[in-house]
């Protein structure tokens, strides 16, 4: 038939509950279960079918379902409560930030990341990095930080994973309709849509800017899929991590450069810039360009940028760090670096990494480290690993001195703790536990929860999970063409009374998803024990280009279909945040066995631990800090291995031994009430210790105090009076650079050290230091004592030397004493490092280090 035109009719939202529309446009509801329950109560089937997307839900819901709830008093009462919580959340003035930094009137904290995992219905994330960024933004909103975030609006998101009947991973993409997402075009001061113009390979690329509200925080998203662009540039924002190297560099140029321009267009003037992972590092090139426009030279611009830039590195796997061949950077930036006032060499030095094979690469991580005054890893161990991995960026430094600190990752508690447990906490912790997430006293009340109550809820969550996995497996096997009889068999999968272990994460090879299958015979005995059986549930995507990762999936799939493992090993397809919530709250135990020390932090175990799903994990990432002997189990030892085969063997045996000897007996040590008191005790210890520390409220307070605020203060100082301090500081640094190599140090230890010395004995040191053109105020002379284990430096302590007199022109005498506090082997020396009153911390310019010749 021919039509004049087409229209879509949607139900009319009754006035009485019209606030649902407003709520649907702010992701606040993603961490408010009472709100989600409203949608579920209107039409549960539709709510599931839309993948919990309120925007689509309101388009598709029936008029009848809406009219029905409007006549339901209990629904309306709950609606009113939710709507008023929403309103008061948005208007709240008494936030943590406002009460901690009362007179703050500087700009926003600008946060850049290539992916954000905010909710399953908004698929602009792939895994842990995105979920962490999503949790970071939600928490910035909760704590009232002046915060703004920048990312991409991907037309096709990350891939949808399907497994075929042989266990091969298929990747599917959906072309999303942005009107199904709670995003709106960002508007300028004339209320016009915003388009940003930039050049990539000398071609004009236009970027449309979108905005989504995450509670009180705006997240700006970049989109090049618009008519004005060449077809190939329209693809730039199609897929997350979807393209080749060329695509990746273009996307990173877009994120960094268009991202900065975007914030300028919406009138944001950030006081600190946070690069979450190296993908965002180009943003600081654009900032250098801006400073050059204001008249600063290249070196001054670099100092201006460093003063208030933060960089968080997320991966200790060298291959996981983006780097581009120098010739590629040349092609993309050869018209750009002159706008920075930089020479070619100066430009390349910002990111140059000469590999062992002699290749010259431009490393996004080095670029980020060099342009950030403050950098961090994401757990204590990862901080240490990162200092080792990147020490070549600071010549003359021992790894222990490399200025990369750490802030251990957490998760957003209200997003990740199941609704049922949250209700239980309301009853037993305190009514305002959500505002005191990092208070261990609140969490100590978990001990007051009766075993029976917590177990009843745990069992309910477990049966929710089993129902969920039935649905998922049915869909999969129906697609594979199984018969109705075969499909009915699926109901037998998953037993609520069996110890259930979950393993779900990206299938990167270092995560060793198949480690537990190393000894299949032994595993078979464990899983199929008549009285104390165990079941395993796996899920996770492998990157479409990661063939070894896909092989792991296939292997697990094949094992899961072996008759001897029937219904005992299950692999689910298309792991996402929704499935993650079911798993981390529904399993009894959460298994994680990465090849230490490759897991920067890991966060899924934190989600599990908060829900009382007990961690059984390698002592890597967050678990080294989290494990206390009573709140879960550790796989292997607190050490690293050179021999990977040996490491696999030791770790897998550790898994079997502990399952057989401790974990399974504890789980099945049940009373006549049907549960094990000993097990529940570990659950409670897990909830207490994991919830009180590994949450993003604690994490963001740490970021604020350790990184954001110091950077904000420094930036403000540096930029005041038309960049007076930046200019002074740069000038001083240039003098230092010119003269540094002429520094000469002659040091004499007055105390006899030819024999062993006693701990605590004072040792005197004299030094004559020649400082041509520098002067003693610009340096700190220090004695350093390095503690050695196996000839390796494990820690360094320093003691300042005091100026005694100028012996002759430019030659100064210094004196000092030190003592050794602990027995052991030490190396000591004297050295000179830079010192300037505006250096925010001692290690700020650690590329200036001079030792005696
Ligand atoms: C939490 C989460 C992750 C991160 O898992 P780890 O491997 O523990 O870092 C990845 N994907 C999804 C969907 C998640 O929810």
PDB file of C-alpha atoms in Angstrom, residues 22-159:
ATOM      1  CA  UNK A  22      11.939  13.118  33.498  1.00  0.00           C
ATOM      2  CA  UNK A  23      13.471  10.271  35.463  1.00  0.00           C
ATOM      3  CA  UNK A  24      14.024   8.260  32.270  1.00  0.00           C
ATOM      4  CA  UNK A  25      16.312  11.005  31.002  1.00  0.00           C
ATOM      5  CA  UNK A  26      18.736  10.918  33.888  1.00  0.00           C
ATOM      6  CA  UNK A  27      20.781   7.805  34.628  1.00  0.00           C
ATOM      7  CA  UNK A  28      20.203   8.375  38.350  1.00  0.00           C
ATOM      8  CA  UNK A  29      17.647   5.557  38.194  1.00  0.00           C
ATOM      9  CA  UNK A  30      20.427   3.077  37.308  1.00  0.00           C
ATOM     10  CA  UNK A  31      21.492   3.050  40.945  1.00  0.00           C
ATOM     11  CA  UNK A  32      18.050   3.374  42.484  1.00  0.00           C
ATOM     12  CA  UNK A  33      16.281   0.041  42.770  1.00  0.00           C
ATOM     13  CA  UNK A  34      13.030   1.519  44.050  1.00  0.00           C
ATOM     14  CA  UNK A  35      12.833   3.428  40.815  1.00  0.00           C
ATOM     15  CA  UNK A  36      13.580   0.376  38.687  1.00  0.00           C
ATOM     16  CA  UNK A  37      10.887  -1.526  40.537  1.00  0.00           C
ATOM     17  CA  UNK A  38       8.321   1.039  39.372  1.00  0.00           C
ATOM     18  CA  UNK A  39       8.995   0.197  35.734  1.00  0.00           C
ATOM     19  CA  UNK A  40       9.004  -3.475  36.564  1.00  0.00           C
ATOM     20  CA  UNK A  41       5.614  -3.128  38.270  1.00  0.00           C
ATOM     21  CA  UNK A  42       4.087  -1.417  35.257  1.00  0.00           C
ATOM     22  CA  UNK A  43       5.077  -4.229  32.896  1.00  0.00           C
ATOM     23  CA  UNK A  44       7.703  -6.724  33.978  1.00  0.00           C
ATOM     24  CA  UNK A  45       7.894  -8.531  30.653  1.00  0.00           C
ATOM     25  CA  UNK A  46       8.408  -5.330  28.711  1.00  0.00           C
ATOM     26  CA  UNK A  47      10.965  -4.110  31.259  1.00  0.00           C
ATOM     27  CA  UNK A  48      13.008  -7.255  30.659  1.00  0.00           C
ATOM     28  CA  UNK A  49      12.465  -7.153  26.923  1.00  0.00           C
ATOM     29  CA  UNK A  50      13.764  -3.589  26.612  1.00  0.00           C
ATOM     30  CA  UNK A  51      16.900  -4.616  28.519  1.00  0.00           C
ATOM     31  CA  UNK A  52      15.787  -2.286  31.329  1.00  0.00           C
ATOM     32  CA  UNK A  53      15.701   0.782  29.123  1.00  0.00           C
ATOM     33  CA  UNK A  54      13.107   3.280  30.424  1.00  0.00           C
ATOM     34  CA  UNK A  55      13.228   5.395  27.256  1.00  0.00           C
ATOM     35  CA  UNK A  56      12.228   2.480  25.036  1.00  0.00           C
ATOM     36  CA  UNK A  57       9.904   1.246  27.755  1.00  0.00           C
ATOM     37  CA  UNK A  58       7.882   4.453  27.740  1.00  0.00           C
ATOM     38  CA  UNK A  59       7.675   4.310  23.940  1.00  0.00           C
ATOM     39  CA  UNK A  60       6.370   0.744  23.937  1.00  0.00           C
ATOM     40  CA  UNK A  61       4.299   0.412  27.073  1.00  0.00           C
ATOM     41  CA  UNK A  62       0.539  -0.148  26.734  1.00  0.00           C
ATOM     42  CA  UNK A  63      -1.901   2.520  27.766  1.00  0.00           C
ATOM     43  CA  UNK A  64      -3.711  -0.058  29.891  1.00  0.00           C
ATOM     44  CA  UNK A  65      -0.650  -0.872  31.969  1.00  0.00           C
ATOM     45  CA  UNK A  66      -0.110   2.793  32.695  1.00  0.00           C
ATOM     46  CA  UNK A  67      -3.736   3.467  33.527  1.00  0.00           C
ATOM     47  CA  UNK A  68      -3.763   0.506  35.853  1.00  0.00           C
ATOM     48  CA  UNK A  69      -0.919   1.675  38.091  1.00  0.00           C
ATOM     49  CA  UNK A  70      -2.392   5.156  38.338  1.00  0.00           C
ATOM     50  CA  UNK A  71      -5.301   3.681  40.248  1.00  0.00           C
ATOM     51  CA  UNK A  72      -3.011   1.723  42.568  1.00  0.00           C
ATOM     52  CA  UNK A  73      -2.397   3.643  45.800  1.00  0.00           C
ATOM     53  CA  UNK A  74       0.626   1.673  46.855  1.00  0.00           C
ATOM     54  CA  UNK A  75       2.251   2.228  43.467  1.00  0.00           C
ATOM     55  CA  UNK A  76       1.535   5.955  43.635  1.00  0.00           C
ATOM     56  CA  UNK A  77       2.965   6.222  47.097  1.00  0.00           C
ATOM     57  CA  UNK A  78       6.168   4.548  45.952  1.00  0.00           C
ATOM     58  CA  UNK A  79       6.248   6.701  42.857  1.00  0.00           C
ATOM     59  CA  UNK A  80       5.943   9.845  44.962  1.00  0.00           C
ATOM     60  CA  UNK A  81       8.786   8.716  47.168  1.00  0.00           C
ATOM     61  CA  UNK A  82      11.024   7.935  44.240  1.00  0.00           C
ATOM     62  CA  UNK A  83      10.242  11.189  42.492  1.00  0.00           C
ATOM     63  CA  UNK A  84      10.919  13.251  45.564  1.00  0.00           C
ATOM     64  CA  UNK A  85      14.213  11.394  46.201  1.00  0.00           C
ATOM     65  CA  UNK A  86      15.177  12.149  42.628  1.00  0.00           C
ATOM     66  CA  UNK A  87      14.371  15.820  43.001  1.00  0.00           C
ATOM     67  CA  UNK A  88      16.116  16.191  46.315  1.00  0.00           C
ATOM     68  CA  UNK A  89      19.154  14.314  45.020  1.00  0.00           C
ATOM     69  CA  UNK A  90      19.482  16.783  42.165  1.00  0.00           C
ATOM     70  CA  UNK A  91      19.061  19.784  44.439  1.00  0.00           C
ATOM     71  CA  UNK A  92      21.162  18.568  47.363  1.00  0.00           C
ATOM     72  CA  UNK A  93      23.625  21.222  48.487  1.00  0.00           C
ATOM     73  CA  UNK A  94      24.995  19.480  51.535  1.00  0.00           C
ATOM     74  CA  UNK A  95      27.265  17.066  49.693  1.00  0.00           C
ATOM     75  CA  UNK A  96      30.570  15.589  50.818  1.00  0.00           C
ATOM     76  CA  UNK A  97      32.476  17.877  48.484  1.00  0.00           C
ATOM     77  CA  UNK A  98      30.646  21.007  49.557  1.00  0.00           C
ATOM     78  CA  UNK A  99      31.199  20.296  53.216  1.00  0.00           C
ATOM     79  CA  UNK A 100      34.854  19.326  52.751  1.00  0.00           C
ATOM     80  CA  UNK A 101      35.798  22.157  50.398  1.00  0.00           C
ATOM     81  CA  UNK A 102      33.465  24.888  51.552  1.00  0.00           C
ATOM     82  CA  UNK A 103      34.687  27.860  49.594  1.00  0.00           C
ATOM     83  CA  UNK A 104      35.557  26.086  46.403  1.00  0.00           C
ATOM     84  CA  UNK A 105      34.904  28.287  43.416  1.00  0.00           C
ATOM     85  CA  UNK A 106      37.228  26.915  40.760  1.00  0.00           C
ATOM     86  CA  UNK A 107      36.356  25.016  37.633  1.00  0.00           C
ATOM     87  CA  UNK A 108      35.274  21.444  37.033  1.00  0.00           C
ATOM     88  CA  UNK A 109      37.237  18.243  37.176  1.00  0.00           C
ATOM     89  CA  UNK A 110      37.256  17.041  33.551  1.00  0.00           C
ATOM     90  CA  UNK A 111      37.391  13.269  33.110  1.00  0.00           C
ATOM     91  CA  UNK A 112      38.150  11.631  29.752  1.00  0.00           C
ATOM     92  CA  UNK A 113      37.639   7.980  28.919  1.00  0.00           C
ATOM     93  CA  UNK A 114      36.992   5.969  25.742  1.00  0.00           C
ATOM     94  CA  UNK A 115      34.205   3.925  27.365  1.00  0.00           C
ATOM     95  CA  UNK A 116      31.626   4.248  30.130  1.00  0.00           C
ATOM     96  CA  UNK A 117      29.810   1.304  31.676  1.00  0.00           C
ATOM     97  CA  UNK A 118      26.792   2.989  33.222  1.00  0.00           C
ATOM     98  CA  UNK A 119      24.091   0.435  32.523  1.00  0.00           C
ATOM     99  CA  UNK A 120      23.381  -2.493  30.232  1.00  0.00           C
ATOM    100  CA  UNK A 121      20.822  -0.410  28.330  1.00  0.00           C
ATOM    101  CA  UNK A 122      23.461   2.117  27.313  1.00  0.00           C
ATOM    102  CA  UNK A 123      26.086   0.013  25.543  1.00  0.00           C
ATOM    103  CA  UNK A 124      29.093   2.315  25.244  1.00  0.00           C
ATOM    104  CA  UNK A 125      31.428   0.061  27.259  1.00  0.00           C
ATOM    105  CA  UNK A 126      33.295  -3.184  26.810  1.00  0.00           C
ATOM    106  CA  UNK A 127      34.542  -4.275  30.220  1.00  0.00           C
ATOM    107  CA  UNK A 128      36.301  -3.359  33.424  1.00  0.00           C
ATOM    108  CA  UNK A 129      37.732  -0.008  32.342  1.00  0.00           C
ATOM    109  CA  UNK A 130      34.323   1.212  31.227  1.00  0.00           C
ATOM    110  CA  UNK A 131      32.518  -0.046  34.299  1.00  0.00           C
ATOM    111  CA  UNK A 132      35.100   1.638  36.492  1.00  0.00           C
ATOM    112  CA  UNK A 133      34.627   4.908  34.589  1.00  0.00           C
ATOM    113  CA  UNK A 134      30.855   4.596  34.905  1.00  0.00           C
ATOM    114  CA  UNK A 135      31.147   3.995  38.641  1.00  0.00           C
ATOM    115  CA  UNK A 136      33.581   6.928  38.907  1.00  0.00           C
ATOM    116  CA  UNK A 137      31.083   9.304  37.295  1.00  0.00           C
ATOM    117  CA  UNK A 138      28.147   8.069  39.401  1.00  0.00           C
ATOM    118  CA  UNK A 139      30.218   8.587  42.532  1.00  0.00           C
ATOM    119  CA  UNK A 140      31.357  12.048  41.468  1.00  0.00           C
ATOM    120  CA  UNK A 141      27.655  12.830  41.336  1.00  0.00           C
ATOM    121  CA  UNK A 142      26.930  11.271  44.750  1.00  0.00           C
ATOM    122  CA  UNK A 143      29.760  13.157  46.431  1.00  0.00           C
ATOM    123  CA  UNK A 144      28.894  16.445  44.746  1.00  0.00           C
ATOM    124  CA  UNK A 145      32.201  16.908  42.964  1.00  0.00           C
ATOM    125  CA  UNK A 146      32.288  19.677  40.357  1.00  0.00           C
ATOM    126  CA  UNK A 147      32.719  17.165  37.588  1.00  0.00           C
ATOM    127  CA  UNK A 148      32.250  16.748  33.867  1.00  0.00           C
ATOM    128  CA  UNK A 149      33.032  13.714  31.720  1.00  0.00           C
ATOM    129  CA  UNK A 150      33.837  13.211  28.032  1.00  0.00           C
ATOM    130  CA  UNK A 151      33.509  10.088  25.871  1.00  0.00           C
ATOM    131  CA  UNK A 152      32.031   8.674  22.665  1.00  0.00           C
ATOM    132  CA  UNK A 153      28.483   7.976  21.585  1.00  0.00           C
ATOM    133  CA  UNK A 154      29.068   4.769  19.633  1.00  0.00           C
ATOM    134  CA  UNK A 155      26.543   4.031  16.932  1.00  0.00           C
ATOM    135  CA  UNK A 156      27.120   0.288  17.216  1.00  0.00           C
ATOM    136  CA  UNK A 157      28.681   0.085  20.667  1.00  0.00           C
ATOM    137  CA  UNK A 158      30.693  -3.009  21.512  1.00  0.00           C
ATOM    138  CA  UNK A 159      29.808  -6.308  19.875  1.00  0.00           C
TER     139      UNK A 159
END
